């Protein structure tokens, strides 16, 4: 390869930091015996996934048709990055490789090996002007400084760019001529290496290998960074003939035309986060200079809290910051409106360089906050509350309507309940069972599918722990998020800016249906309604029949579930035209259009992700199959259940997985996904059956941490705790295991004891609701009394549910427990009148908090409720009852008991069977 003519300097190698095939060399420039400044060198051999070059601009209608890594004997290491671009007439098609923002000095240089079908490919730098905002894009203006061009076709040639001071002066003059002499072109920096691959109209492949960038001086280097003074108060700068304040303030928090996928960041490398299919991260603190530089290189946007005051040290590195998140540490409810208003006004008054869209997560007063924010984050209720897809839709659409249709982010849980995981691991550590390794990822998948059915601007995956912890649980979470992101990305074009059809769909199976209309394409998103907390079943053996409205009859239908556009043939029935899906998946996506060309666009969009999706799901189902087989063996060995293990079901699943793996090797991804889906359905069915056997009865509502997290191995060891003393005595299985009730007045037989024993009653928003909490001696479950609670609206419109619908809370006296105690809370309740979404009686305790509580609704008969907890320390325990929305409930026989450690003096013997030799 030809070596470019770029400036060289004598350097001393300080150290090497390697991450995969990317090496960042930290060097010191030596002048005599004194090191003047810290310079960096970047080297990337580009011989492994993910692709790093991205098409950023063109004037020739450029479209990337293929982008991958491929082998080439002429490339260093035998591999290189290959990108194929289709172009019409023009002058440029620019590919960019983001780097950390660096100072523009004459020593800065870059070189790369390029192989193209024609000569004339040029290499250069992208320069940003942080204080000069493009009125059209609302981003810092950019210019390009190009160096050498390729002189040979069909072979690798090293070309480079360097000695850019003269080119930079010409670019600055051009900017001043364009925007006027007062345009602020100070503090420019380089943030990307670019390649102009345009060599004429047609479709051309360009191979890129072995990038090197020399003499990189980071902007965050305080010794080398010029001091940037803020503009004086009241001074107005001209930017593109638009006042600075108007040009800089962009209220668009998310790019149009796509559904942005955001991860709640817990320290994961951003390049790896990007490889999982995420576009942005959500941080709890203002990012460091290192994280900002990493975000530039990985092309990841950041949504974060603002700093307490603008910092000049990172001012020129703010480009990745896409929005300020307010409300950290305080709920955005009606009681904190003044504090939130003050914080938002402060952000609006920041200097123009710090202006960003403002996002927040209101939990009530949606009309108030919707008028202040540029984007709202709506958190989904905890999955343990069991809200259906229809209930979630009604809740979200009401909130979005009251937010005046501000761009919406819907947040879904990206893992099991974190508090339940902590409880489960504490139990496992104490009794010697395995730590939490399973992850019921289908609940997250279903939640994300229900969320995109609302056509949001973004999806936020909440995460309380790092995906790179190394545990099997977090490995499964990462693969599951990767799979879900691929499915969303494949149809993102038809979800963004779509019209949501809220009319219910008539389905013949336990599924919920959503309709989105985008131009001439109707998207159907179908999600399973067979749910129980984090457990989900698919339609194994069932047929999902979808009645098409008259407006969709005669159109072409494609099924996108297997990351392909599979043509479907509707059936004619007495009621009209139907689509039938045999054994549907947990989530099904269909597209309907009268334009046959849509099928090609759909196929091209989803096929890009088929390989990664097939690999991710195969590994997820392999892990699920191993767990299912292992836990069934343990259950049978311990005789914890009377049900025979589903051996035949698991054997067939194993054979399907083996065949699916062989199909991936032959790149038959659609066929592999079909087999994996079937095996997945059988594993879900197997786990559901075991959970049924362990729960022992559908009437009792139970909150058990191991059951919530899917750690059935720990639940097997903890299984005796599900047996009440009365059950044990009736079955003669054991002596009393639970101690006496430690709650004073828990039987509720004497109403005058409630206040005397320390019961507390809290009321909220009494101006809009009638709130009652009384002792009654009628219709009780046992004894002579019970507690009746009732909330009714004072207005014509119904009360909302959820957090903003909480009007009454009853708290029991505290019961002291010791570290390591197994604690059981029991109550018997009945409810009436809770008919709206996210309404009912929420029962929880101070250990599990509201996130692990049980929501009781539609229970007109007496229903037992049990909460099982593990005390991590010596602490007081209270039981709370919250009324969400409007309705009434009767509560009786509240008990707080601790597991007794007394051994059973009567030894239990079991007669040996006659066939034992």
PDB file of C-alpha atoms in Angstrom, residues 224-448:
ATOM      1  CA  UNK A 224      -4.369  22.507  25.665  1.00  0.00           C
ATOM      2  CA  UNK A 225      -7.974  23.668  25.420  1.00  0.00           C
ATOM      3  CA  UNK A 226      -8.535  27.331  24.762  1.00  0.00           C
ATOM      4  CA  UNK A 227     -10.589  29.089  27.388  1.00  0.00           C
ATOM      5  CA  UNK A 228     -14.053  29.784  26.018  1.00  0.00           C
ATOM      6  CA  UNK A 229     -15.828  32.741  27.552  1.00  0.00           C
ATOM      7  CA  UNK A 230     -19.594  32.869  27.595  1.00  0.00           C
ATOM      8  CA  UNK A 231     -21.272  35.719  25.710  1.00  0.00           C
ATOM      9  CA  UNK A 232     -22.030  38.760  27.790  1.00  0.00           C
ATOM     10  CA  UNK A 233     -25.528  39.072  29.158  1.00  0.00           C
ATOM     11  CA  UNK A 234     -27.914  40.570  26.681  1.00  0.00           C
ATOM     12  CA  UNK A 235     -25.545  40.181  23.723  1.00  0.00           C
ATOM     13  CA  UNK A 236     -27.115  38.777  20.574  1.00  0.00           C
ATOM     14  CA  UNK A 237     -25.103  36.862  17.970  1.00  0.00           C
ATOM     15  CA  UNK A 238     -26.140  36.406  14.362  1.00  0.00           C
ATOM     16  CA  UNK A 239     -26.277  32.780  13.253  1.00  0.00           C
ATOM     17  CA  UNK A 240     -27.353  32.186   9.691  1.00  0.00           C
ATOM     18  CA  UNK A 241     -29.261  35.486   9.802  1.00  0.00           C
ATOM     19  CA  UNK A 242     -31.415  34.110  12.637  1.00  0.00           C
ATOM     20  CA  UNK A 243     -31.079  35.387  16.234  1.00  0.00           C
ATOM     21  CA  UNK A 244     -29.042  32.958  18.292  1.00  0.00           C
ATOM     22  CA  UNK A 245     -31.760  32.281  20.838  1.00  0.00           C
ATOM     23  CA  UNK A 246     -34.216  31.296  18.114  1.00  0.00           C
ATOM     24  CA  UNK A 247     -31.734  29.241  16.113  1.00  0.00           C
ATOM     25  CA  UNK A 248     -30.330  27.239  18.984  1.00  0.00           C
ATOM     26  CA  UNK A 249     -33.465  26.416  20.904  1.00  0.00           C
ATOM     27  CA  UNK A 250     -34.775  23.254  19.268  1.00  0.00           C
ATOM     28  CA  UNK A 251     -37.798  21.651  20.887  1.00  0.00           C
ATOM     29  CA  UNK A 252     -37.364  18.423  18.913  1.00  0.00           C
ATOM     30  CA  UNK A 253     -36.110  15.867  21.431  1.00  0.00           C
ATOM     31  CA  UNK A 254     -36.086  12.909  19.031  1.00  0.00           C
ATOM     32  CA  UNK A 255     -35.259  12.527  15.335  1.00  0.00           C
ATOM     33  CA  UNK A 256     -38.326  12.207  13.112  1.00  0.00           C
ATOM     34  CA  UNK A 257     -39.251   9.116  11.139  1.00  0.00           C
ATOM     35  CA  UNK A 258     -37.838   6.524  13.565  1.00  0.00           C
ATOM     36  CA  UNK A 259     -38.567   5.102  17.001  1.00  0.00           C
ATOM     37  CA  UNK A 260     -35.531   5.939  19.136  1.00  0.00           C
ATOM     38  CA  UNK A 261     -34.387   3.049  21.337  1.00  0.00           C
ATOM     39  CA  UNK A 262     -32.889   4.183  24.658  1.00  0.00           C
ATOM     40  CA  UNK A 263     -31.110   2.208  27.388  1.00  0.00           C
ATOM     41  CA  UNK A 264     -30.922   3.329  30.997  1.00  0.00           C
ATOM     42  CA  UNK A 265     -27.148   3.396  31.255  1.00  0.00           C
ATOM     43  CA  UNK A 266     -25.327   1.545  34.025  1.00  0.00           C
ATOM     44  CA  UNK A 267     -21.733   1.946  32.854  1.00  0.00           C
ATOM     45  CA  UNK A 268     -21.808  -0.286  29.755  1.00  0.00           C
ATOM     46  CA  UNK A 269     -19.364   0.518  26.894  1.00  0.00           C
ATOM     47  CA  UNK A 270     -21.261   2.638  24.394  1.00  0.00           C
ATOM     48  CA  UNK A 271     -19.913   0.861  21.318  1.00  0.00           C
ATOM     49  CA  UNK A 272     -21.327  -2.368  22.722  1.00  0.00           C
ATOM     50  CA  UNK A 273     -24.597  -0.629  23.623  1.00  0.00           C
ATOM     51  CA  UNK A 274     -24.797   0.501  20.009  1.00  0.00           C
ATOM     52  CA  UNK A 275     -24.206  -3.070  18.814  1.00  0.00           C
ATOM     53  CA  UNK A 276     -27.310  -4.132  20.782  1.00  0.00           C
ATOM     54  CA  UNK A 277     -29.420  -1.831  18.621  1.00  0.00           C
ATOM     55  CA  UNK A 278     -29.717   1.192  20.939  1.00  0.00           C
ATOM     56  CA  UNK A 279     -29.613   4.741  19.614  1.00  0.00           C
ATOM     57  CA  UNK A 280     -29.255   6.568  22.926  1.00  0.00           C
ATOM     58  CA  UNK A 281     -28.666   6.203  26.647  1.00  0.00           C
ATOM     59  CA  UNK A 282     -30.457   7.626  29.665  1.00  0.00           C
ATOM     60  CA  UNK A 283     -28.149   8.588  32.536  1.00  0.00           C
ATOM     61  CA  UNK A 284     -28.845   9.549  36.145  1.00  0.00           C
ATOM     62  CA  UNK A 285     -26.043  12.154  36.294  1.00  0.00           C
ATOM     63  CA  UNK A 286     -24.426  14.641  33.946  1.00  0.00           C
ATOM     64  CA  UNK A 287     -21.914  12.729  31.772  1.00  0.00           C
ATOM     65  CA  UNK A 288     -18.175  13.047  32.154  1.00  0.00           C
ATOM     66  CA  UNK A 289     -15.918  14.272  29.354  1.00  0.00           C
ATOM     67  CA  UNK A 290     -14.841  10.676  28.770  1.00  0.00           C
ATOM     68  CA  UNK A 291     -18.444   9.521  28.317  1.00  0.00           C
ATOM     69  CA  UNK A 292     -19.177  12.431  25.965  1.00  0.00           C
ATOM     70  CA  UNK A 293     -16.186  11.517  23.826  1.00  0.00           C
ATOM     71  CA  UNK A 294     -17.217   7.861  23.846  1.00  0.00           C
ATOM     72  CA  UNK A 295     -20.718   8.851  22.737  1.00  0.00           C
ATOM     73  CA  UNK A 296     -19.307  10.770  19.763  1.00  0.00           C
ATOM     74  CA  UNK A 297     -17.243   7.799  18.651  1.00  0.00           C
ATOM     75  CA  UNK A 298     -20.108   5.316  19.089  1.00  0.00           C
ATOM     76  CA  UNK A 299     -22.750   7.636  17.544  1.00  0.00           C
ATOM     77  CA  UNK A 300     -24.918   7.380  20.662  1.00  0.00           C
ATOM     78  CA  UNK A 301     -27.094  10.240  21.920  1.00  0.00           C
ATOM     79  CA  UNK A 302     -27.382  11.032  25.630  1.00  0.00           C
ATOM     80  CA  UNK A 303     -30.409  12.106  27.668  1.00  0.00           C
ATOM     81  CA  UNK A 304     -29.226  13.221  31.091  1.00  0.00           C
ATOM     82  CA  UNK A 305     -29.812  15.632  33.986  1.00  0.00           C
ATOM     83  CA  UNK A 306     -28.306  19.083  33.452  1.00  0.00           C
ATOM     84  CA  UNK A 307     -25.263  20.224  35.446  1.00  0.00           C
ATOM     85  CA  UNK A 308     -25.761  22.592  38.346  1.00  0.00           C
ATOM     86  CA  UNK A 309     -24.019  25.280  36.260  1.00  0.00           C
ATOM     87  CA  UNK A 310     -22.529  25.428  32.736  1.00  0.00           C
ATOM     88  CA  UNK A 311     -18.954  24.122  32.606  1.00  0.00           C
ATOM     89  CA  UNK A 312     -16.589  25.574  30.047  1.00  0.00           C
ATOM     90  CA  UNK A 313     -14.392  22.434  30.153  1.00  0.00           C
ATOM     91  CA  UNK A 314     -17.012  20.346  28.314  1.00  0.00           C
ATOM     92  CA  UNK A 315     -18.891  23.062  26.485  1.00  0.00           C
ATOM     93  CA  UNK A 316     -17.502  22.151  23.076  1.00  0.00           C
ATOM     94  CA  UNK A 317     -18.302  18.443  23.610  1.00  0.00           C
ATOM     95  CA  UNK A 318     -22.063  18.753  24.165  1.00  0.00           C
ATOM     96  CA  UNK A 319     -23.134  17.547  20.722  1.00  0.00           C
ATOM     97  CA  UNK A 320     -24.155  14.022  21.892  1.00  0.00           C
ATOM     98  CA  UNK A 321     -26.441  15.496  24.564  1.00  0.00           C
ATOM     99  CA  UNK A 322     -29.908  15.360  23.032  1.00  0.00           C
ATOM    100  CA  UNK A 323     -32.021  16.456  25.991  1.00  0.00           C
ATOM    101  CA  UNK A 324     -32.066  17.488  29.648  1.00  0.00           C
ATOM    102  CA  UNK A 325     -33.982  15.238  32.047  1.00  0.00           C
ATOM    103  CA  UNK A 326     -35.572  17.034  34.993  1.00  0.00           C
ATOM    104  CA  UNK A 327     -37.118  15.716  38.161  1.00  0.00           C
ATOM    105  CA  UNK A 328     -34.229  13.642  39.524  1.00  0.00           C
ATOM    106  CA  UNK A 329     -34.987  12.773  43.133  1.00  0.00           C
ATOM    107  CA  UNK A 330     -38.479  14.304  43.123  1.00  0.00           C
ATOM    108  CA  UNK A 331     -41.689  12.871  41.675  1.00  0.00           C
ATOM    109  CA  UNK A 332     -43.317  15.115  39.087  1.00  0.00           C
ATOM    110  CA  UNK A 333     -46.646  15.264  40.879  1.00  0.00           C
ATOM    111  CA  UNK A 334     -49.023  18.024  41.925  1.00  0.00           C
ATOM    112  CA  UNK A 335     -47.116  18.733  45.149  1.00  0.00           C
ATOM    113  CA  UNK A 336     -43.822  19.565  43.376  1.00  0.00           C
ATOM    114  CA  UNK A 337     -45.071  21.774  40.560  1.00  0.00           C
ATOM    115  CA  UNK A 338     -43.340  24.905  41.856  1.00  0.00           C
ATOM    116  CA  UNK A 339     -39.943  23.206  42.159  1.00  0.00           C
ATOM    117  CA  UNK A 340     -40.248  21.704  38.676  1.00  0.00           C
ATOM    118  CA  UNK A 341     -41.373  24.997  37.145  1.00  0.00           C
ATOM    119  CA  UNK A 342     -38.352  26.738  38.635  1.00  0.00           C
ATOM    120  CA  UNK A 343     -35.963  24.082  37.353  1.00  0.00           C
ATOM    121  CA  UNK A 344     -37.405  24.188  33.828  1.00  0.00           C
ATOM    122  CA  UNK A 345     -37.273  28.006  33.742  1.00  0.00           C
ATOM    123  CA  UNK A 346     -33.620  27.840  34.748  1.00  0.00           C
ATOM    124  CA  UNK A 347     -32.882  25.473  31.859  1.00  0.00           C
ATOM    125  CA  UNK A 348     -34.702  27.726  29.386  1.00  0.00           C
ATOM    126  CA  UNK A 349     -32.472  30.605  30.524  1.00  0.00           C
ATOM    127  CA  UNK A 350     -29.165  28.787  29.955  1.00  0.00           C
ATOM    128  CA  UNK A 351     -26.723  30.182  27.367  1.00  0.00           C
ATOM    129  CA  UNK A 352     -27.577  29.202  23.816  1.00  0.00           C
ATOM    130  CA  UNK A 353     -24.769  26.641  23.648  1.00  0.00           C
ATOM    131  CA  UNK A 354     -26.412  24.724  26.496  1.00  0.00           C
ATOM    132  CA  UNK A 355     -29.960  24.850  25.215  1.00  0.00           C
ATOM    133  CA  UNK A 356     -31.536  21.391  24.827  1.00  0.00           C
ATOM    134  CA  UNK A 357     -35.075  19.952  24.809  1.00  0.00           C
ATOM    135  CA  UNK A 358     -36.389  19.281  28.321  1.00  0.00           C
ATOM    136  CA  UNK A 359     -37.825  15.875  29.270  1.00  0.00           C
ATOM    137  CA  UNK A 360     -39.548  14.676  32.415  1.00  0.00           C
ATOM    138  CA  UNK A 361     -41.563  11.799  33.870  1.00  0.00           C
ATOM    139  CA  UNK A 362     -44.850  13.177  35.224  1.00  0.00           C
ATOM    140  CA  UNK A 363     -46.920  10.860  37.386  1.00  0.00           C
ATOM    141  CA  UNK A 364     -49.880  13.247  37.670  1.00  0.00           C
ATOM    142  CA  UNK A 365     -50.820  16.823  36.701  1.00  0.00           C
ATOM    143  CA  UNK A 366     -50.192  15.771  33.104  1.00  0.00           C
ATOM    144  CA  UNK A 367     -51.814  18.861  31.625  1.00  0.00           C
ATOM    145  CA  UNK A 368     -49.542  21.141  33.647  1.00  0.00           C
ATOM    146  CA  UNK A 369     -46.306  19.318  32.858  1.00  0.00           C
ATOM    147  CA  UNK A 370     -47.278  18.653  29.250  1.00  0.00           C
ATOM    148  CA  UNK A 371     -47.329  22.400  28.645  1.00  0.00           C
ATOM    149  CA  UNK A 372     -43.803  22.817  30.052  1.00  0.00           C
ATOM    150  CA  UNK A 373     -41.903  19.806  28.682  1.00  0.00           C
ATOM    151  CA  UNK A 374     -40.607  19.036  25.193  1.00  0.00           C
ATOM    152  CA  UNK A 375     -40.989  15.300  25.820  1.00  0.00           C
ATOM    153  CA  UNK A 376     -42.661  13.163  28.469  1.00  0.00           C
ATOM    154  CA  UNK A 377     -41.544   9.784  29.760  1.00  0.00           C
ATOM    155  CA  UNK A 378     -44.451   7.519  30.708  1.00  0.00           C
ATOM    156  CA  UNK A 379     -43.429   4.589  32.902  1.00  0.00           C
ATOM    157  CA  UNK A 380     -45.326   1.341  32.610  1.00  0.00           C
ATOM    158  CA  UNK A 381     -46.867  -0.010  35.840  1.00  0.00           C
ATOM    159  CA  UNK A 382     -45.049  -2.934  37.502  1.00  0.00           C
ATOM    160  CA  UNK A 383     -45.834  -6.150  35.647  1.00  0.00           C
ATOM    161  CA  UNK A 384     -46.814  -7.894  38.891  1.00  0.00           C
ATOM    162  CA  UNK A 385     -50.027  -5.821  38.900  1.00  0.00           C
ATOM    163  CA  UNK A 386     -51.275  -7.828  35.937  1.00  0.00           C
ATOM    164  CA  UNK A 387     -52.685  -5.062  33.758  1.00  0.00           C
ATOM    165  CA  UNK A 388     -53.896  -6.249  30.367  1.00  0.00           C
ATOM    166  CA  UNK A 389     -52.794  -4.728  27.072  1.00  0.00           C
ATOM    167  CA  UNK A 390     -56.173  -3.038  26.733  1.00  0.00           C
ATOM    168  CA  UNK A 391     -55.880  -1.507  30.216  1.00  0.00           C
ATOM    169  CA  UNK A 392     -52.380  -0.238  29.471  1.00  0.00           C
ATOM    170  CA  UNK A 393     -53.602   1.316  26.223  1.00  0.00           C
ATOM    171  CA  UNK A 394     -56.438   3.134  27.966  1.00  0.00           C
ATOM    172  CA  UNK A 395     -54.085   4.460  30.653  1.00  0.00           C
ATOM    173  CA  UNK A 396     -51.452   5.642  28.177  1.00  0.00           C
ATOM    174  CA  UNK A 397     -53.851   7.224  25.723  1.00  0.00           C
ATOM    175  CA  UNK A 398     -55.488   9.173  28.543  1.00  0.00           C
ATOM    176  CA  UNK A 399     -52.096  10.401  29.763  1.00  0.00           C
ATOM    177  CA  UNK A 400     -50.902  11.283  26.246  1.00  0.00           C
ATOM    178  CA  UNK A 401     -54.126  13.162  25.568  1.00  0.00           C
ATOM    179  CA  UNK A 402     -53.715  15.236  28.725  1.00  0.00           C
ATOM    180  CA  UNK A 403     -50.084  15.952  27.804  1.00  0.00           C
ATOM    181  CA  UNK A 404     -51.366  17.679  24.652  1.00  0.00           C
ATOM    182  CA  UNK A 405     -49.641  15.118  22.409  1.00  0.00           C
ATOM    183  CA  UNK A 406     -46.115  16.144  23.444  1.00  0.00           C
ATOM    184  CA  UNK A 407     -43.531  13.676  22.022  1.00  0.00           C
ATOM    185  CA  UNK A 408     -43.729  10.591  24.205  1.00  0.00           C
ATOM    186  CA  UNK A 409     -41.199   8.099  25.514  1.00  0.00           C
ATOM    187  CA  UNK A 410     -42.738   4.892  26.864  1.00  0.00           C
ATOM    188  CA  UNK A 411     -40.551   3.194  29.470  1.00  0.00           C
ATOM    189  CA  UNK A 412     -40.659  -0.571  29.973  1.00  0.00           C
ATOM    190  CA  UNK A 413     -38.839  -2.700  32.534  1.00  0.00           C
ATOM    191  CA  UNK A 414     -35.708  -4.168  30.973  1.00  0.00           C
ATOM    192  CA  UNK A 415     -35.355  -6.901  33.559  1.00  0.00           C
ATOM    193  CA  UNK A 416     -37.047  -8.631  36.477  1.00  0.00           C
ATOM    194  CA  UNK A 417     -38.183  -6.615  39.464  1.00  0.00           C
ATOM    195  CA  UNK A 418     -34.859  -5.446  40.997  1.00  0.00           C
ATOM    196  CA  UNK A 419     -36.156  -5.575  44.571  1.00  0.00           C
ATOM    197  CA  UNK A 420     -37.491  -9.090  43.984  1.00  0.00           C
ATOM    198  CA  UNK A 421     -34.074 -10.126  42.643  1.00  0.00           C
ATOM    199  CA  UNK A 422     -32.395  -8.762  45.782  1.00  0.00           C
ATOM    200  CA  UNK A 423     -34.883 -10.618  47.969  1.00  0.00           C
ATOM    201  CA  UNK A 424     -34.473 -13.842  45.993  1.00  0.00           C
ATOM    202  CA  UNK A 425     -30.683 -13.723  46.076  1.00  0.00           C
ATOM    203  CA  UNK A 426     -30.750 -13.099  49.832  1.00  0.00           C
ATOM    204  CA  UNK A 427     -33.001 -16.141  50.243  1.00  0.00           C
ATOM    205  CA  UNK A 428     -30.804 -18.231  47.951  1.00  0.00           C
ATOM    206  CA  UNK A 429     -27.677 -17.217  49.826  1.00  0.00           C
ATOM    207  CA  UNK A 430     -29.242 -18.209  53.132  1.00  0.00           C
ATOM    208  CA  UNK A 431     -30.612 -21.608  52.094  1.00  0.00           C
ATOM    209  CA  UNK A 432     -27.906 -22.545  49.572  1.00  0.00           C
ATOM    210  CA  UNK A 433     -29.942 -22.557  46.357  1.00  0.00           C
ATOM    211  CA  UNK A 434     -28.697 -21.041  43.050  1.00  0.00           C
ATOM    212  CA  UNK A 435     -28.696 -17.269  42.631  1.00  0.00           C
ATOM    213  CA  UNK A 436     -31.101 -15.643  40.160  1.00  0.00           C
ATOM    214  CA  UNK A 437     -30.007 -16.563  36.641  1.00  0.00           C
ATOM    215  CA  UNK A 438     -33.294 -16.894  34.775  1.00  0.00           C
ATOM    216  CA  UNK A 439     -35.001 -14.060  32.966  1.00  0.00           C
ATOM    217  CA  UNK A 440     -38.554 -14.189  31.662  1.00  0.00           C
ATOM    218  CA  UNK A 441     -37.771 -11.874  28.787  1.00  0.00           C
ATOM    219  CA  UNK A 442     -41.049 -12.414  26.967  1.00  0.00           C
ATOM    220  CA  UNK A 443     -42.819 -10.061  29.381  1.00  0.00           C
ATOM    221  CA  UNK A 444     -40.435  -7.263  28.363  1.00  0.00           C
ATOM    222  CA  UNK A 445     -40.957  -8.170  24.704  1.00  0.00           C
ATOM    223  CA  UNK A 446     -44.722  -8.058  25.085  1.00  0.00           C
ATOM    224  CA  UNK A 447     -44.491  -4.747  26.989  1.00  0.00           C
ATOM    225  CA  UNK A 448     -42.334  -3.192  24.275  1.00  0.00           C
TER     226      UNK A 448
END
